[in-house]
Tab-separated table of C-alpha atoms in Angstrom:
chain	number	residue	atom	x	y	z
E	27	UNK	CA	14.984	14.765	4.688
E	28	UNK	CA	13.493	17.707	6.528
E	29	UNK	CA	12.382	17.035	10.113
E	30	UNK	CA	10.146	20.110	10.150
E	31	UNK	CA	7.615	18.908	7.617
E	32	UNK	CA	4.232	17.652	8.672
E	33	UNK	CA	4.257	13.854	8.601
E	34	UNK	CA	1.399	11.760	7.241
E	35	UNK	CA	1.442	8.074	8.192
E	36	UNK	CA	-0.254	5.673	5.786
E	37	UNK	CA	-1.369	2.166	6.633
E	38	UNK	CA	-1.435	-0.029	3.541
E	39	UNK	CA	-4.643	-2.047	3.997
E	40	UNK	CA	-4.777	-5.776	3.451
E	41	UNK	CA	-6.469	-6.731	0.198
E	42	UNK	CA	-9.728	-8.620	0.255
E	43	UNK	CA	-9.819	-12.176	-1.088
E	44	UNK	CA	-11.085	-12.714	-4.633
E	45	UNK	CA	-12.560	-15.557	-6.642
E	46	UNK	CA	-11.941	-16.537	-10.261
E	47	UNK	CA	-15.554	-15.794	-11.327
E	48	UNK	CA	-15.361	-12.448	-9.578
E	49	UNK	CA	-12.123	-11.513	-11.338
E	50	UNK	CA	-13.489	-12.549	-14.711
E	51	UNK	CA	-16.661	-10.506	-14.190
E	52	UNK	CA	-14.575	-7.518	-13.101
E	53	UNK	CA	-12.349	-7.771	-16.194
E	54	UNK	CA	-15.286	-8.100	-18.592
E	55	UNK	CA	-17.136	-5.210	-16.926
E	56	UNK	CA	-14.078	-3.005	-17.283
E	57	UNK	CA	-13.454	-3.825	-20.914
E	58	UNK	CA	-17.094	-3.034	-21.707
E	59	UNK	CA	-17.101	0.266	-19.801
E	60	UNK	CA	-13.685	1.615	-20.845
E	61	UNK	CA	-14.893	3.113	-24.171
E	62	UNK	CA	-17.802	4.879	-22.460
E	63	UNK	CA	-15.621	6.514	-19.809
E	64	UNK	CA	-12.951	7.360	-22.374
E	65	UNK	CA	-15.541	9.196	-24.446
E	66	UNK	CA	-16.714	11.180	-21.421
E	67	UNK	CA	-13.099	12.007	-20.515
E	68	UNK	CA	-12.311	13.113	-24.067
E	69	UNK	CA	-15.370	15.392	-24.104
E	70	UNK	CA	-14.189	16.995	-20.863
E	71	UNK	CA	-10.661	17.417	-22.215
E	72	UNK	CA	-8.557	15.146	-20.014
E	73	UNK	CA	-4.836	15.348	-20.871
E	74	UNK	CA	-2.787	12.321	-21.834
E	75	UNK	CA	-5.114	10.394	-24.146
E	76	UNK	CA	-2.518	10.288	-26.922
E	77	UNK	CA	0.046	8.797	-24.539
E	78	UNK	CA	-2.626	6.394	-23.318
E	79	UNK	CA	-3.104	5.086	-26.853
E	80	UNK	CA	0.631	4.457	-27.118
E	81	UNK	CA	0.655	2.393	-23.912
E	82	UNK	CA	-2.484	0.451	-24.873
E	83	UNK	CA	-1.077	-0.267	-28.330
E	84	UNK	CA	2.152	-1.524	-26.770
E	85	UNK	CA	0.202	-3.777	-24.418
E	86	UNK	CA	-1.841	-5.229	-27.281
E	87	UNK	CA	1.348	-5.852	-29.239
E	88	UNK	CA	2.765	-7.795	-26.278
E	89	UNK	CA	-0.412	-9.826	-25.810
E	90	UNK	CA	-0.382	-10.770	-29.484
E	91	UNK	CA	3.233	-11.953	-29.261
E	92	UNK	CA	3.056	-15.359	-27.612
E	93	UNK	CA	6.851	-15.608	-27.640
E	94	UNK	CA	7.195	-12.526	-25.466
E	95	UNK	CA	8.820	-13.061	-22.062
E	96	UNK	CA	6.991	-10.070	-20.643
E	97	UNK	CA	4.400	-11.187	-18.040
E	98	UNK	CA	0.989	-11.390	-19.682
E	99	UNK	CA	-0.685	-10.064	-16.542
E	100	UNK	CA	1.339	-6.852	-16.844
E	101	UNK	CA	0.629	-6.644	-20.576
E	102	UNK	CA	-3.088	-6.869	-19.811
E	103	UNK	CA	-2.688	-4.105	-17.203
E	104	UNK	CA	-1.132	-1.908	-19.889
E	105	UNK	CA	-4.321	-2.359	-21.921
E	106	UNK	CA	-6.844	-2.075	-19.071
E	107	UNK	CA	-5.089	0.444	-16.804
E	108	UNK	CA	-2.370	2.042	-18.957
E	109	UNK	CA	-2.111	5.183	-16.857
E	110	UNK	CA	-2.830	5.985	-13.265
E	111	UNK	CA	-4.242	9.152	-11.687
E	112	UNK	CA	-2.056	12.234	-12.265
E	113	UNK	CA	0.071	10.247	-14.737
E	114	UNK	CA	-2.447	11.467	-17.335
E	115	UNK	CA	-1.110	14.963	-16.792
E	116	UNK	CA	2.541	14.043	-16.193
E	117	UNK	CA	2.943	11.767	-19.203
E	118	UNK	CA	1.149	14.253	-21.426
E	119	UNK	CA	3.449	17.046	-20.269
E	120	UNK	CA	6.582	14.944	-20.719
E	121	UNK	CA	5.555	13.833	-24.202
E	122	UNK	CA	4.739	17.392	-25.334
E	123	UNK	CA	8.069	18.779	-24.166
E	124	UNK	CA	10.124	15.785	-25.334
E	125	UNK	CA	8.516	15.955	-28.771
E	126	UNK	CA	9.759	19.537	-29.118
E	127	UNK	CA	13.391	18.503	-28.556
E	128	UNK	CA	15.835	16.691	-30.814
E	129	UNK	CA	18.122	14.865	-28.398
E	130	UNK	CA	21.145	12.886	-29.482
E	131	UNK	CA	21.546	11.215	-26.062
E	132	UNK	CA	18.721	10.771	-23.559
E	133	UNK	CA	18.749	9.715	-19.892
E	134	UNK	CA	15.741	8.758	-17.810
E	135	UNK	CA	16.074	8.714	-14.031
E	136	UNK	CA	13.817	5.998	-12.617
E	137	UNK	CA	10.562	7.243	-14.166
E	138	UNK	CA	7.697	4.804	-14.865
E	139	UNK	CA	9.050	2.488	-17.564
E	140	UNK	CA	6.839	3.717	-20.394
E	141	UNK	CA	8.395	7.202	-20.167
E	142	UNK	CA	11.792	6.276	-21.678
E	143	UNK	CA	10.279	3.515	-23.815
E	144	UNK	CA	7.810	5.931	-25.387
E	145	UNK	CA	10.663	8.164	-26.517
E	146	UNK	CA	12.571	5.165	-27.888
E	147	UNK	CA	9.511	3.917	-29.783
E	148	UNK	CA	8.983	7.312	-31.400
E	149	UNK	CA	12.656	7.871	-32.317
E	150	UNK	CA	14.321	4.805	-33.790
E	151	UNK	CA	17.608	6.679	-34.267
E	152	UNK	CA	17.983	7.616	-30.582
E	153	UNK	CA	19.954	5.763	-27.909
E	154	UNK	CA	18.306	5.800	-24.486
E	155	UNK	CA	19.929	5.248	-21.091
E	156	UNK	CA	17.827	4.551	-18.023
E	157	UNK	CA	18.780	4.045	-14.387
E	158	UNK	CA	16.681	2.436	-11.677
E	159	UNK	CA	17.904	1.250	-8.256
E	160	UNK	CA	14.843	-1.010	-7.751
E	161	UNK	CA	16.224	-4.385	-8.891
E	162	UNK	CA	12.836	-6.113	-9.190
E	163	UNK	CA	11.269	-3.283	-11.153
E	164	UNK	CA	14.329	-3.016	-13.383
E	165	UNK	CA	14.061	-6.718	-14.248
E	166	UNK	CA	10.492	-6.148	-15.471
E	167	UNK	CA	11.624	-3.153	-17.507
E	168	UNK	CA	14.402	-5.176	-19.114
E	169	UNK	CA	11.896	-7.897	-19.990
E	170	UNK	CA	9.732	-5.284	-21.696
E	171	UNK	CA	12.718	-3.829	-23.551
E	172	UNK	CA	13.617	-7.285	-24.851
E	173	UNK	CA	10.040	-8.127	-25.831
E	174	UNK	CA	9.858	-4.933	-27.893
E	175	UNK	CA	13.207	-5.577	-29.585
E	176	UNK	CA	14.812	-2.458	-28.135
E	177	UNK	CA	17.894	-4.028	-26.503
E	178	UNK	CA	20.332	-2.354	-28.902
E	179	UNK	CA	18.916	1.109	-28.343
E	180	UNK	CA	18.158	1.126	-24.607
E	181	UNK	CA	20.801	0.624	-21.924
E	182	UNK	CA	19.664	0.048	-18.342
E	183	UNK	CA	21.623	0.312	-15.107
E	184	UNK	CA	20.595	-0.633	-11.594
E	185	UNK	CA	21.961	2.336	-9.697
E	186	UNK	CA	21.127	5.598	-7.984
E	187	UNK	CA	21.652	8.900	-9.776
E	188	UNK	CA	24.529	9.553	-7.370
E	189	UNK	CA	26.291	6.463	-8.737
E	190	UNK	CA	25.520	6.994	-12.430
E	191	UNK	CA	28.787	6.295	-14.346
E	192	UNK	CA	28.482	9.011	-16.981
E	193	UNK	CA	30.799	11.958	-17.632
E	194	UNK	CA	29.479	15.460	-17.031
E	195	UNK	CA	27.591	16.911	-19.977
E	196	UNK	CA	26.706	13.551	-21.557
E	197	UNK	CA	22.975	14.050	-22.224
E	198	UNK	CA	20.887	16.692	-23.935
E	199	UNK	CA	17.578	15.377	-22.541
E	200	UNK	CA	16.942	14.065	-19.022
E	201	UNK	CA	13.539	13.085	-17.640
E	202	UNK	CA	12.659	12.382	-14.020
E	203	UNK	CA	8.906	11.818	-13.655
E	204	UNK	CA	7.440	11.247	-10.166
E	205	UNK	CA	10.775	10.165	-8.684
E	206	UNK	CA	12.457	13.057	-6.885
E	207	UNK	CA	9.852	13.084	-4.100
E	208	UNK	CA	10.919	9.542	-3.112
E	209	UNK	CA	14.625	10.451	-2.764
E	210	UNK	CA	15.648	11.629	0.729
E	211	UNK	CA	18.613	13.598	-0.682
E	212	UNK	CA	16.595	15.310	-3.395
E	213	UNK	CA	18.879	18.340	-3.775
E	214	UNK	CA	21.891	16.099	-4.385
E	215	UNK	CA	19.912	14.182	-7.017
E	216	UNK	CA	19.012	17.425	-8.780
E	217	UNK	CA	22.650	18.529	-8.805
E	218	UNK	CA	23.662	15.147	-10.200
E	219	UNK	CA	21.158	15.316	-13.050
E	220	UNK	CA	22.088	18.895	-13.879
E	221	UNK	CA	25.784	18.027	-14.073
E	222	UNK	CA	25.035	15.282	-16.618
E	223	UNK	CA	23.108	17.659	-18.878
E	224	UNK	CA	24.779	19.275	-21.891
E	225	UNK	CA	24.683	22.987	-22.549
E	226	UNK	CA	21.453	23.641	-24.439
E	227	UNK	CA	19.859	20.478	-23.042
E	228	UNK	CA	16.543	20.104	-21.205
E	229	UNK	CA	15.628	18.579	-17.859
E	230	UNK	CA	11.939	17.589	-17.508
E	231	UNK	CA	10.889	17.144	-13.900
E	232	UNK	CA	7.595	16.445	-12.102
E	233	UNK	CA	6.947	16.284	-8.351
E	234	UNK	CA	3.819	16.223	-6.162
E	235	UNK	CA	2.897	19.449	-4.435
E	236	UNK	CA	0.572	20.958	-1.817
E	237	UNK	CA	-0.118	24.445	-0.500
E	238	UNK	CA	1.647	23.314	2.706
E	239	UNK	CA	4.501	20.826	2.390
E	240	UNK	CA	4.281	17.377	3.970
E	241	UNK	CA	5.991	13.980	4.067
E	242	UNK	CA	4.262	10.640	3.727
E	243	UNK	CA	5.513	7.527	5.529
E	244	UNK	CA	3.998	4.127	4.809
E	245	UNK	CA	4.071	0.708	6.490
E	246	UNK	CA	4.551	-1.114	3.173
E	247	UNK	CA	8.094	-0.945	1.781
E	248	UNK	CA	7.581	-0.774	-1.987
E	249	UNK	CA	11.165	-0.115	-3.091
E	250	UNK	CA	13.154	-1.779	-0.270
E	251	UNK	CA	15.818	0.913	-0.466
E	252	UNK	CA	15.354	2.823	2.806
E	253	UNK	CA	15.322	1.752	6.481
E	254	UNK	CA	12.085	1.474	8.440
E	255	UNK	CA	11.536	3.323	11.689
E	256	UNK	CA	10.731	1.659	14.998
E	257	UNK	CA	7.039	1.485	14.150
E	258	UNK	CA	7.598	-0.198	10.777
E	259	UNK	CA	7.097	2.905	8.634
E	260	UNK	CA	9.392	3.912	5.790
E	261	UNK	CA	9.731	7.268	4.057
E	262	UNK	CA	7.456	7.228	1.005
E	263	UNK	CA	7.391	10.689	-0.555
E	264	UNK	CA	7.238	14.408	0.060
E	265	UNK	CA	4.800	17.019	-1.231
E	266	UNK	CA	6.485	20.313	-2.075
E	267	UNK	CA	5.070	23.722	-1.307
E	268	UNK	CA	6.577	26.905	-2.749
E	269	UNK	CA	9.184	27.293	-0.005
E	270	UNK	CA	10.331	23.666	-0.045
E	271	UNK	CA	10.458	23.564	-3.844
E	272	UNK	CA	12.575	26.704	-3.853
E	273	UNK	CA	15.008	25.442	-1.220
E	274	UNK	CA	15.358	21.830	-2.417
E	275	UNK	CA	15.056	22.220	-6.207
E	276	UNK	CA	14.855	25.709	-7.701
E	277	UNK	CA	17.845	27.141	-5.812
E	278	UNK	CA	20.056	24.651	-7.672
E	279	UNK	CA	18.739	25.344	-11.162
E	280	UNK	CA	18.068	28.304	-13.446
E	281	UNK	CA	14.460	29.546	-13.646
E	282	UNK	CA	12.248	26.991	-15.416
E	283	UNK	CA	11.357	27.744	-19.023
E	284	UNK	CA	7.956	26.119	-18.598
E	285	UNK	CA	5.750	25.296	-15.578
E	286	UNK	CA	2.337	23.609	-15.326
E	287	UNK	CA	0.383	22.598	-12.212
E	288	UNK	CA	-2.428	20.041	-12.073
E	289	UNK	CA	-4.344	19.034	-8.964
E	290	UNK	CA	-7.503	17.775	-7.331
E	291	UNK	CA	-10.470	20.125	-7.054
E	292	UNK	CA	-11.529	18.770	-3.647
E	293	UNK	CA	-8.941	17.840	-1.029
E	294	UNK	CA	-8.712	14.121	-0.318
E	295	UNK	CA	-9.638	12.758	-3.754
E	296	UNK	CA	-6.134	11.517	-4.508
E	297	UNK	CA	-5.642	9.840	-1.109
E	298	UNK	CA	-8.992	8.049	-1.223
E	299	UNK	CA	-8.260	6.722	-4.700
E	300	UNK	CA	-4.744	5.613	-3.712
E	301	UNK	CA	-6.074	3.704	-0.695
E	302	UNK	CA	-8.754	2.065	-2.828
E	303	UNK	CA	-6.072	0.843	-5.269
E	304	UNK	CA	-4.085	-0.645	-2.383
E	305	UNK	CA	-7.116	-2.363	-0.860
E	306	UNK	CA	-9.380	-3.472	-3.673
E	307	UNK	CA	-8.700	-6.209	-6.205
E	308	UNK	CA	-11.858	-5.019	-7.947
E	309	UNK	CA	-10.700	-1.435	-8.378
E	310	UNK	CA	-12.869	0.288	-11.071
E	311	UNK	CA	-9.961	0.975	-13.415
E	312	UNK	CA	-12.307	2.015	-16.203
E	313	UNK	CA	-13.140	5.240	-14.339
E	314	UNK	CA	-9.551	6.569	-14.276
E	315	UNK	CA	-9.631	8.884	-17.332
E	316	UNK	CA	-13.046	10.311	-16.448
E	317	UNK	CA	-12.032	10.742	-12.808
E	318	UNK	CA	-9.057	12.850	-13.890
E	319	UNK	CA	-11.245	14.905	-16.217
E	320	UNK	CA	-13.937	15.577	-13.614
E	321	UNK	CA	-12.042	15.760	-10.306
E	322	UNK	CA	-8.809	17.518	-11.368
E	323	UNK	CA	-7.902	20.737	-13.155
E	324	UNK	CA	-4.999	23.066	-13.960
E	325	UNK	CA	-3.910	25.667	-11.384
E	326	UNK	CA	-1.822	28.831	-11.694
E	327	UNK	CA	0.143	28.369	-8.481
E	328	UNK	CA	0.856	25.789	-5.787
E	329	UNK	CA	-0.614	28.015	-3.066
E	330	UNK	CA	-4.040	27.766	-4.732
E	331	UNK	CA	-4.219	23.971	-4.487
E	332	UNK	CA	-6.989	22.755	-2.154
E	333	UNK	CA	-5.235	19.394	-1.762
E	334	UNK	CA	-2.754	17.236	-3.675
E	335	UNK	CA	-1.309	18.284	-7.011
E	336	UNK	CA	1.615	17.816	-9.374
E	337	UNK	CA	3.961	20.464	-10.716
E	338	UNK	CA	5.761	19.824	-14.011
E	339	UNK	CA	8.805	21.913	-14.935
E	340	UNK	CA	11.283	22.183	-17.798
E	341	UNK	CA	14.770	23.578	-17.240
E	342	UNK	CA	17.096	24.554	-20.099
E	343	UNK	CA	20.829	24.556	-19.488
E	344	UNK	CA	22.578	27.676	-20.768
């Protein structure tokens, strides 16, 4: 992890107390308003609505299956808040690129669980491998895999990419969505993924970016994989600028065959929304698609970003 990057320290605020009537009113309000905000977002051309429908449909399927072991609270979240912030862009990008490939073996590296599951649901003849070092999160993913009847086609391992037990050249599609920025040894992770890719295969990668690189450290340890410093902060993620992306990622790969950048129009939008999610039980989840349509847009280069953004890249192995 670079010691020269600007460090941003985040305090995870304590959540306010809630009441049962308040939660019920919040849920009903959201369910009523979701169609209205979805319509506004669709008119403004927000990406990711097709992927959103897939997640919502999966959540409804789980809610309708009373024998499912998947937590009903999480199934409801898939219906009410199926995608979060820049995931609208990232999941849309991943789905578009993945749909253009015909993999025979697919590996996902710790992406949000619906990334590998979406590919498995679309391609019943494909075997999917996923790795995730977060034991608690992996247990939830395995519960979802079982509830959807995908145990025979999806293998899951609780390990880091550095410990993945696969021979070189095993996979012809690898996805890593919003993960690399959380790995201190990001260059080593990239080299590991690239070694596992077959000739002719594709690596789909997304990372957050800024015009000037920075690291975020937070006082809430989400993954419980890294040590805290003396003040109780743990490394959370890095934002790549052009120079850092070149040194930590692009220098280890061939030129990308496809690049797209999506970011906030006004600096600070992403951070304010992230803090609101951490603090508020009554977060207005129904606004998410419209917020992305109105407050974010595509950019031509990282240097043009006024604040936070995401860069999505596809690399083809010769």
